[in-house]
Coordinates of C-alpha atoms in Angstrom, one line a residue:
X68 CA 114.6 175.1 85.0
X69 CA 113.8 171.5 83.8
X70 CA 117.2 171.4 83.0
X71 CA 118.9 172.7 86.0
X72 CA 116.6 170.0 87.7
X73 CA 118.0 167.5 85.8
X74 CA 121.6 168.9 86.2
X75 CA 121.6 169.0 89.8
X76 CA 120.0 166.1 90.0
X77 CA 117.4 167.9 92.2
X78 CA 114.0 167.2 94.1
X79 CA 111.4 170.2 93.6
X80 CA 109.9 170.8 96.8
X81 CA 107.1 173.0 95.6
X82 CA 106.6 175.1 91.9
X83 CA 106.8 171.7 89.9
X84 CA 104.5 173.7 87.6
X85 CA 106.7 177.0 87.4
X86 CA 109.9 175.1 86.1
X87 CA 109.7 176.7 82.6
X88 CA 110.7 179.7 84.8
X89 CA 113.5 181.2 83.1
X90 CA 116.7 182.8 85.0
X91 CA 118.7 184.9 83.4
X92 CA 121.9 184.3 86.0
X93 CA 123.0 182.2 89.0
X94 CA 123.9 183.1 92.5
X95 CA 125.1 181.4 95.2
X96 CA 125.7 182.3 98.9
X97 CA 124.9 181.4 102.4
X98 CA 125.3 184.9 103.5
X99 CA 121.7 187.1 103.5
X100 CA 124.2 190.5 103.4
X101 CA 126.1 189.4 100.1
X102 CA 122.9 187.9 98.6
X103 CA 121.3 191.4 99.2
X104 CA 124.4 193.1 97.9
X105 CA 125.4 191.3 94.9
X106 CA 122.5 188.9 93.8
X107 CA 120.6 190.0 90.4
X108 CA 117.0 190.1 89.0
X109 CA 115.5 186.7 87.4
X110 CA 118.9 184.7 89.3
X111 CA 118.6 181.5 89.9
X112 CA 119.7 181.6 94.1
X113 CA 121.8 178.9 95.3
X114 CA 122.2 178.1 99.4
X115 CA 122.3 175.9 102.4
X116 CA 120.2 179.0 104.0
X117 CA 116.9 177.3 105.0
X118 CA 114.8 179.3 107.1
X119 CA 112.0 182.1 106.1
X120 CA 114.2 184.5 105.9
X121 CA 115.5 183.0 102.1
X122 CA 112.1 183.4 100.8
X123 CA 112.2 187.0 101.6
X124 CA 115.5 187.5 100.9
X125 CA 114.7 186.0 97.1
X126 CA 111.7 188.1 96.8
X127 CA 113.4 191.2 97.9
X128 CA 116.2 190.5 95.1
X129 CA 113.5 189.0 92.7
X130 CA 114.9 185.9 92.2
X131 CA 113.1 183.4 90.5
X132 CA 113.8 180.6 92.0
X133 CA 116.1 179.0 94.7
X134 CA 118.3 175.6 94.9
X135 CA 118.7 174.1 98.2
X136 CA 122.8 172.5 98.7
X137 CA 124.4 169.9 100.8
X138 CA 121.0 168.0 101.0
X139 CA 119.4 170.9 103.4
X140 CA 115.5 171.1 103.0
X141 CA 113.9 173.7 104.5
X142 CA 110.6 173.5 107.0
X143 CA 107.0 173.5 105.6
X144 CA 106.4 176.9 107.1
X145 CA 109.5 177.9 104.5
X146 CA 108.0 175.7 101.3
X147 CA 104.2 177.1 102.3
X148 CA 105.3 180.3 102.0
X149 CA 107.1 180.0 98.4
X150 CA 104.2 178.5 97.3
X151 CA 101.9 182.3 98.2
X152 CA 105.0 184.1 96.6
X153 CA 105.0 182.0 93.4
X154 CA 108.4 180.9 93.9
X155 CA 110.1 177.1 93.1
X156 CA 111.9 175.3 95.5
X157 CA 114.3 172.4 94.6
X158 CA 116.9 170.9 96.5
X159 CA 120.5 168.5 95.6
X160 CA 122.5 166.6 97.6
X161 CA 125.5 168.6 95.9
X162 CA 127.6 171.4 97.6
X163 CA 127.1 174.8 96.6
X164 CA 130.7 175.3 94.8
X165 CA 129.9 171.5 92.7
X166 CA 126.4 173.3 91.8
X167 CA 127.8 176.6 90.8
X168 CA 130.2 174.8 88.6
X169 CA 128.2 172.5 86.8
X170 CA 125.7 175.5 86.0
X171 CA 128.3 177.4 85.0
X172 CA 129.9 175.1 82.7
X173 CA 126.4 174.8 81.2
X174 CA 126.5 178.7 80.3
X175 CA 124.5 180.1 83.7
X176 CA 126.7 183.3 84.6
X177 CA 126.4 185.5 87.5
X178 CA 125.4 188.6 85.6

């Protein structure tokens, strides 16, 4: 995930130490029914969904990390909580569709 850091130009908000995390795919969404639907095991999640909800969302779909769009950051009740679950937070200034691409033309599928 160093790399998708440095792709994304994005700021870890917590789980600096977990970036050598690996995810086997990408998903993004901002809606909690098609994340729960359609997002895979060891993905990468990519949203503008900041509240606690997320966090439970990614553990219920055991993602291994999630990117923050369109500059959103979520609370510290949001980032306090990813920390107990173990799971990195990062956040970029770029859109969801910009993000998905440039992961995607790096080799990140969906699946």
């Amino acid at each position: 995930m160093h790399v998708i850091k440095k792709m994304l130009n994005a700021d870890v908000l917590c789980g600096a130490d977990l970036l050598d995390t690996e995810v086997t795919c990408g998903f993004g969404c901002d809606l909690i029914s098609d994340s729960l639907c359609f997002a895979r095991p060891g993905c990468l999640l990519l949203t503008g969904l900041t509240n606690v909800q997320i966090i439970r969302l990614a553990e219920m779909v055991e993602a291994r990390a999630i990117v923050f769009v369109r500059g959103k950051k979520p609370g510290e009740d949001v980032i306090k909580l990813a920390r107990e679950k173990g799971l990195p937070l990062l956040a970029t200034d770029l859109f969801l569709f910009e993000s998905c691409g440039i992961l995607y033309q790096a080799g990140l599928r969906s699946s």
